[in-house]
mmCIF file of C-alpha atoms and ligand atoms in Angstrom:
data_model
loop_
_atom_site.group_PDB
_atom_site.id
_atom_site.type_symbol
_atom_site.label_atom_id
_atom_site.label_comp_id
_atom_site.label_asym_id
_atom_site.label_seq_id
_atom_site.Cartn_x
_atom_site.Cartn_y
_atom_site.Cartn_z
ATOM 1 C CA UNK F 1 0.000 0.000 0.000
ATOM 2 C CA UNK F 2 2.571 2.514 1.159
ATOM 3 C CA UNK F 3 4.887 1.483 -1.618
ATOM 4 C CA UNK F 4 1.794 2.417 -4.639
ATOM 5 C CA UNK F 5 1.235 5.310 -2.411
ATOM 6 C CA UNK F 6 4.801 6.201 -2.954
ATOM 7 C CA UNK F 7 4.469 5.183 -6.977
ATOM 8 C CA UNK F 8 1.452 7.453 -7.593
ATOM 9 C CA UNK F 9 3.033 10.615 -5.555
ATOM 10 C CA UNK F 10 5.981 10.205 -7.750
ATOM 11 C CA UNK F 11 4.112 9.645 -10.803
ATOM 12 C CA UNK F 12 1.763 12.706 -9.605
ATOM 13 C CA UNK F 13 4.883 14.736 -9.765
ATOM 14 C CA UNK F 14 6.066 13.632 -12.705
ATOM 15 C CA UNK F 15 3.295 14.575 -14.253
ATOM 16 C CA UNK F 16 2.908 18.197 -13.181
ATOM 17 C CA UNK F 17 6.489 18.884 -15.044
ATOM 18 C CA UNK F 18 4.706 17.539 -18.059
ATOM 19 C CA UNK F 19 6.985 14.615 -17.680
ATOM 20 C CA UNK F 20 5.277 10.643 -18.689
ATOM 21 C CA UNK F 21 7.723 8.117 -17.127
ATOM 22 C CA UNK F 22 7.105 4.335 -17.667
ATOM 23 C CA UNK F 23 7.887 1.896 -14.856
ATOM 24 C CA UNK F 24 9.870 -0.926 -16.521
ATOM 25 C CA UNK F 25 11.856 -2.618 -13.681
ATOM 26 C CA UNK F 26 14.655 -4.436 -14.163
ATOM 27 C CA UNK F 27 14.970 -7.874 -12.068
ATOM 28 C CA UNK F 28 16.694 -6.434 -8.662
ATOM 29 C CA UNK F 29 16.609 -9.750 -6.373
ATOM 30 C CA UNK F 30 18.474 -10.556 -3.599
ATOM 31 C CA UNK F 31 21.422 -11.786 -5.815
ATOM 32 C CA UNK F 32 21.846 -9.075 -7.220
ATOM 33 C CA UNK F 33 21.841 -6.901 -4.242
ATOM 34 C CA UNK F 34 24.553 -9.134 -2.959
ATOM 35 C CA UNK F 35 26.344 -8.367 -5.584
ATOM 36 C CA UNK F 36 26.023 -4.758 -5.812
ATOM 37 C CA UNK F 37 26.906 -4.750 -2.112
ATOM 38 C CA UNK F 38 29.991 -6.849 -3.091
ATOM 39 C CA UNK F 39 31.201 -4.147 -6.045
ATOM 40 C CA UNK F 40 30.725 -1.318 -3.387
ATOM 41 C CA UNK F 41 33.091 -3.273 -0.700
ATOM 42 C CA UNK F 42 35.671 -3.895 -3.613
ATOM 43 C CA UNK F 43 35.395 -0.423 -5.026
ATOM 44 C CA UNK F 44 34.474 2.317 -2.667
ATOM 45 C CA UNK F 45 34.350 0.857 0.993
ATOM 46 C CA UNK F 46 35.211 -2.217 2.372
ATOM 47 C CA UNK F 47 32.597 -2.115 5.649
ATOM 48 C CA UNK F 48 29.641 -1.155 3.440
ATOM 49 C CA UNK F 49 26.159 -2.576 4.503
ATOM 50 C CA UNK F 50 24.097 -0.863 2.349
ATOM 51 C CA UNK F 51 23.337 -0.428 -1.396
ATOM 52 C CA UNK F 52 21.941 2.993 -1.045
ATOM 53 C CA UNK F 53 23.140 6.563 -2.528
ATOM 54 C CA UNK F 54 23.355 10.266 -2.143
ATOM 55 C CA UNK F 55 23.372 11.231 -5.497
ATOM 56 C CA UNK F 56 24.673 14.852 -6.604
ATOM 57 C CA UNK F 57 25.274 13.835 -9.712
ATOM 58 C CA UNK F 58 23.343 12.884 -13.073
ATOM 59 C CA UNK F 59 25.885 10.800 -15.351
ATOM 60 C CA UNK F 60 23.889 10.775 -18.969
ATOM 61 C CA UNK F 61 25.217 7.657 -21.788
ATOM 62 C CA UNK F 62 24.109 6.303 -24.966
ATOM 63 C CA UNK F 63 23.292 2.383 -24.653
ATOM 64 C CA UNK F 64 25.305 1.451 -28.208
ATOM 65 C CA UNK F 65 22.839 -0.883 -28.991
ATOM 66 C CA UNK F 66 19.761 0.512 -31.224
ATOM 67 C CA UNK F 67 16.527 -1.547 -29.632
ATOM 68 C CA UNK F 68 14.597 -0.582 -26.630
ATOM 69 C CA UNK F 69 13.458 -4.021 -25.441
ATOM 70 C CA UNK F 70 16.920 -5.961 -26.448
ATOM 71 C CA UNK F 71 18.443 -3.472 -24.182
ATOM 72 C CA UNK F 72 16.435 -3.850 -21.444
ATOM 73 C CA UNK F 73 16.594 -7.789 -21.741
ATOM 74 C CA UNK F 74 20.352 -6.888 -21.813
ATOM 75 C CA UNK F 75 20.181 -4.666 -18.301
ATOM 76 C CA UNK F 76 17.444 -7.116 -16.530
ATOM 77 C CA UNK F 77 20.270 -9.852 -16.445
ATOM 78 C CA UNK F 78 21.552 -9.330 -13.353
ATOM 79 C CA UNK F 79 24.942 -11.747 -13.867
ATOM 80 C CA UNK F 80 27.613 -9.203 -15.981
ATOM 81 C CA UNK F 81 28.729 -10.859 -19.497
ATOM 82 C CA UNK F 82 30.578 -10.270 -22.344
ATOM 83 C CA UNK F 83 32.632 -7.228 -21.207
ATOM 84 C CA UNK F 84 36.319 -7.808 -20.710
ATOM 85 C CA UNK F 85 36.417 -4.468 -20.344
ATOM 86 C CA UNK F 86 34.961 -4.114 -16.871
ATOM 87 C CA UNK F 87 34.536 -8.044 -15.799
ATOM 88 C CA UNK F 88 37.849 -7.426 -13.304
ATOM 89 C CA UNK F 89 35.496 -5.021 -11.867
ATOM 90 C CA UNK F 90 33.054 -7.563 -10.208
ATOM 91 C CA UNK F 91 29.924 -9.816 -11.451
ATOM 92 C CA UNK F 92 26.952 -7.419 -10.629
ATOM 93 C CA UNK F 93 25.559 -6.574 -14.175
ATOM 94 C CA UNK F 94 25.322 -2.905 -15.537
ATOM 95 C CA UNK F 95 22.267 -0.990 -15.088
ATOM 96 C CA UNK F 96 20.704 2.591 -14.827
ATOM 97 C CA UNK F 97 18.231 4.351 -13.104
ATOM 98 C CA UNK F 98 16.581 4.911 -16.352
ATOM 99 C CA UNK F 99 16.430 4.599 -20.356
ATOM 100 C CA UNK F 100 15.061 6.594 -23.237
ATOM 101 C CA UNK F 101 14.206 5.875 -26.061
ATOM 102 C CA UNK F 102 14.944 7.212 -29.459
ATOM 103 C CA UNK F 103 11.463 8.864 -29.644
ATOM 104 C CA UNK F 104 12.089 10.351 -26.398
ATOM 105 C CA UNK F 105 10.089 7.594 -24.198
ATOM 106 C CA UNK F 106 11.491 7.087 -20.357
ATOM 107 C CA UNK F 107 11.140 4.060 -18.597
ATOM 108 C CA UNK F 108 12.499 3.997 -15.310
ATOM 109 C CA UNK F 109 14.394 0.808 -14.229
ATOM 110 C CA UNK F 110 14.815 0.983 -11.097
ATOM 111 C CA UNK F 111 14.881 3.294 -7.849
ATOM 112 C CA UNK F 112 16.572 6.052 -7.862
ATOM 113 C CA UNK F 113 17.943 5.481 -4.573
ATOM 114 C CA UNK F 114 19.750 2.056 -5.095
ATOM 115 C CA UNK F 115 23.032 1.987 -6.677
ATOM 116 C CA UNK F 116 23.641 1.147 -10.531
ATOM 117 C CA UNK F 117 26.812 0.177 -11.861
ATOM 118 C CA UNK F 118 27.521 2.818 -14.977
ATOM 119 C CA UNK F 119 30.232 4.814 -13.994
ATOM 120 C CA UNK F 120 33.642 3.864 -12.592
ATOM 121 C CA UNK F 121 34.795 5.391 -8.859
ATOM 122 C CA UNK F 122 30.890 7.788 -9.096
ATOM 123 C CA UNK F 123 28.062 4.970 -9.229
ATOM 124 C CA UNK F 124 27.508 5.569 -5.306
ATOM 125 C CA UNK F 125 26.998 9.478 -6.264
ATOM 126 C CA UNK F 126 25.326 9.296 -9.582
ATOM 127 C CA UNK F 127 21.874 8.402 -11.233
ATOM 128 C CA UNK F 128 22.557 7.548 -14.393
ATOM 129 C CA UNK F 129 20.017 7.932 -17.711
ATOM 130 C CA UNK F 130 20.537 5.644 -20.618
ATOM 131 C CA UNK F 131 19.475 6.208 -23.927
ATOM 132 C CA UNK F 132 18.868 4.285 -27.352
ATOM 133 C CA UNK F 133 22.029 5.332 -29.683
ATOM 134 C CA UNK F 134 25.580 5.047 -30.592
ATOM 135 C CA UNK F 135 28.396 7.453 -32.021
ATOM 136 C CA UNK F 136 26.495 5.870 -35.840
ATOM 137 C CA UNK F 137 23.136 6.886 -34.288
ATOM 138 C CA UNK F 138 23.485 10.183 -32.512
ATOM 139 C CA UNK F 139 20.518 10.905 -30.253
ATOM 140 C CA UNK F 140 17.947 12.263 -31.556
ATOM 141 C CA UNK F 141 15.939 15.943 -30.537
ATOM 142 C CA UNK F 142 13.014 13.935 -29.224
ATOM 143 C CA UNK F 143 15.471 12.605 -26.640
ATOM 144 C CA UNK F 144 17.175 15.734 -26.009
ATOM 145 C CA UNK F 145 13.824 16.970 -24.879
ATOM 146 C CA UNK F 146 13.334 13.657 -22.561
ATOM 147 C CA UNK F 147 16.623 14.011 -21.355
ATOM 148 C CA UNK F 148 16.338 18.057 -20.296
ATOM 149 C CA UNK F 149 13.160 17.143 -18.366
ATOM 150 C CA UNK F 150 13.796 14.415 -16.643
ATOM 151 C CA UNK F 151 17.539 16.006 -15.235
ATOM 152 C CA UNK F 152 15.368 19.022 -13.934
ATOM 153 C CA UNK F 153 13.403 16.735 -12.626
ATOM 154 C CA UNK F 154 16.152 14.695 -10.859
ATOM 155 C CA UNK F 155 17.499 17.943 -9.560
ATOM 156 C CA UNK F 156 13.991 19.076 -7.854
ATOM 157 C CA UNK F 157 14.097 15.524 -5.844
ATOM 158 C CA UNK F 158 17.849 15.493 -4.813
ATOM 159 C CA UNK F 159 20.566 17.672 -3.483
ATOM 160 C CA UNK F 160 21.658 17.306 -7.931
ATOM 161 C CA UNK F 161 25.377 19.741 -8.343
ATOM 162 C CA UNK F 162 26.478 17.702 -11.228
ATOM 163 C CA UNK F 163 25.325 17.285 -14.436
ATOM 164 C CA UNK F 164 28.184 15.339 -16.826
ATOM 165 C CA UNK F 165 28.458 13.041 -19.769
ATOM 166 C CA UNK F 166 29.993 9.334 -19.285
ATOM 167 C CA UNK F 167 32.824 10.921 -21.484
ATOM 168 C CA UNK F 168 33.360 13.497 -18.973
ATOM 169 C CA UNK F 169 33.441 11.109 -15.893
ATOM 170 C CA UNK F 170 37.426 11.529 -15.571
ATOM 171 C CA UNK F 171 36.954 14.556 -14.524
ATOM 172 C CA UNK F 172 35.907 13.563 -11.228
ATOM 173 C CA UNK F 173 39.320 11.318 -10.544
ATOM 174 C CA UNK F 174 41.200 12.604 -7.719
ATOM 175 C CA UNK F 175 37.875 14.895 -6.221
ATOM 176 C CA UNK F 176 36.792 14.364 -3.475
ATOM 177 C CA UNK F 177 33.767 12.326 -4.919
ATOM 178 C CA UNK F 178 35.805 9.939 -6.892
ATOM 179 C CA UNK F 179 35.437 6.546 -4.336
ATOM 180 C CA UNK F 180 37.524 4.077 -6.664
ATOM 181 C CA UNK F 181 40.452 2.142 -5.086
ATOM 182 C CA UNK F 182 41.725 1.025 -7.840
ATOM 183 C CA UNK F 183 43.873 3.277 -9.399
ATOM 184 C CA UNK F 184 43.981 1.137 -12.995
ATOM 185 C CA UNK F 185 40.062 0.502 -12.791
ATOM 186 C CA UNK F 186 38.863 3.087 -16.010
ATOM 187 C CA UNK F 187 37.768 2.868 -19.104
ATOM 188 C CA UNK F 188 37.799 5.824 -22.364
ATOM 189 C CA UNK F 189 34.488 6.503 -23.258
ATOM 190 C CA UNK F 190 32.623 8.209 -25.765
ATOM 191 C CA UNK F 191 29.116 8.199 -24.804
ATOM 192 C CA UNK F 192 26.842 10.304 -25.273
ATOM 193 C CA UNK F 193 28.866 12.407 -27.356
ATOM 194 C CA UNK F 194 30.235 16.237 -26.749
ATOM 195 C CA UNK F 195 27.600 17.841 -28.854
ATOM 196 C CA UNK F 196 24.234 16.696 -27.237
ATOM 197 C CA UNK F 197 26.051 17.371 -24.106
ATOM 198 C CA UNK F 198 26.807 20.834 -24.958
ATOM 199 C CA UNK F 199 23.059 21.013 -26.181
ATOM 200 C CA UNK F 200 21.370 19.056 -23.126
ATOM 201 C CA UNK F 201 23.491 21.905 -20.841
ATOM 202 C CA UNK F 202 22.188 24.996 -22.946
ATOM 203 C CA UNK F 203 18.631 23.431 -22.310
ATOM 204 C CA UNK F 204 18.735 22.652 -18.682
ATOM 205 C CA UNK F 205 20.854 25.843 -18.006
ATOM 206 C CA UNK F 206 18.717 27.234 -15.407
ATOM 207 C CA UNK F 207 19.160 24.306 -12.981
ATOM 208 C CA UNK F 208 23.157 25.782 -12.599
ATOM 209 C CA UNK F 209 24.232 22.313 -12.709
ATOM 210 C CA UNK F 210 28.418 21.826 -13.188
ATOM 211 C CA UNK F 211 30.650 19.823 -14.741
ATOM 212 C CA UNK F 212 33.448 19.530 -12.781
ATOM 213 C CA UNK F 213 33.998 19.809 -9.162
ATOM 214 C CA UNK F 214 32.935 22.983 -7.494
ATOM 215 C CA UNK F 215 35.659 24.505 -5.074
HETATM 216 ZN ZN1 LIG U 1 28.106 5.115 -20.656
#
């Protein structure tokens, strides 16, 4: 009861900025919340008991793949495979709080208070939005739109200072944010590319969001 209470105020709110989000939950279970508990002891703190975050941050990607419901399949796993590039980094799968689509569609997949894994050394400060594209496949206007909302909307519910690109994340190494122990744990990326980050800041410009750490 408390917890559809809890849906329908957020959906309430959501809908007063204009804003339709889709609940499309990924599979959370117990395993995987063992595992996400693991990554955060190996990563960030050893005596962690809890999955939760304070994010300041929204971390915004592109998913490289071009289907909606292939991608979520893809996220709903909650085992990690085929990435060499990361698979050092622990067995919890990748995830967001949230995908768009390429018409500008937002499903949330999970709560925005439970830790993702999508950005190296910031996943315990970030909420991260995925969306449907690729460096071949730019994102489109319609998600540019879905995207500016749904930040300003992010930054209404939390204490939101940050507003960066996955391609900007190593900016954050060495602040005092940046929770990684592993000094050789970080990948280049490219996602979701310079220009609809340059537009997706001129269109959210009144939240005074930064992107880089503030003094
Ligand atoms: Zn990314």
């Amino acid at each position: 009861m408390m917890r559809l209470l809890i849906v329908f105020l957020l959906s309430s709110l959501a809908m007063s900025s204009g804003l339709q989000i889709f609940q499309k939950p990924i599979s959370f279970s117990k395993t995987r919340q063992a595992l996400t508990l693991e990554y955060i002891r190996q990563h960030y703190d050893p005596k962690a008991s809890s999955i939760n975050i304070q994010p300041v941050m929204v971390v915004v990607h592109w998913t490289a793949t071009s289907n909606l419901q292939s991608t979520w399949n893809g996220f709903n796993n909650e085992i990690l495979t085929g990435r060499a590039d990361i698979a050092r980094g622990g067995k919890v799968n990748t995830s967001a709080h949230y995908l768009i689509d390429r018409d500008g569609t937002i499903y949330q997949l999970m709560p925005e208070n439970i830790m993702a894994r999508h950005v190296i050394g910031l996943n315990r400060r970030a909420i991260g939005i995925e969306n449907i594209g690729s460096r071949n496949a730019p994102l489109t206007k319609a998600q540019l739109e879905a995207n500016a909302g749904l930040v300003q909307l992010i930054a209404q519910r939390h204490q939101i200072k940050y507003l960066i690109g996955h391609l900007e994340y190593g900016r954050f190494r060495g602040s005092s944010l940046w929770e990684e122990k592993d000094k050789t744990y970080f990948t280049v990326k490219d996602d979701p590319g310079a220009d609809f980050m340059a537009a997706l800041r001129a269109r959210v410009k009144s939240a005074g969001l930064a992107f880089a750490e503030r003094p």
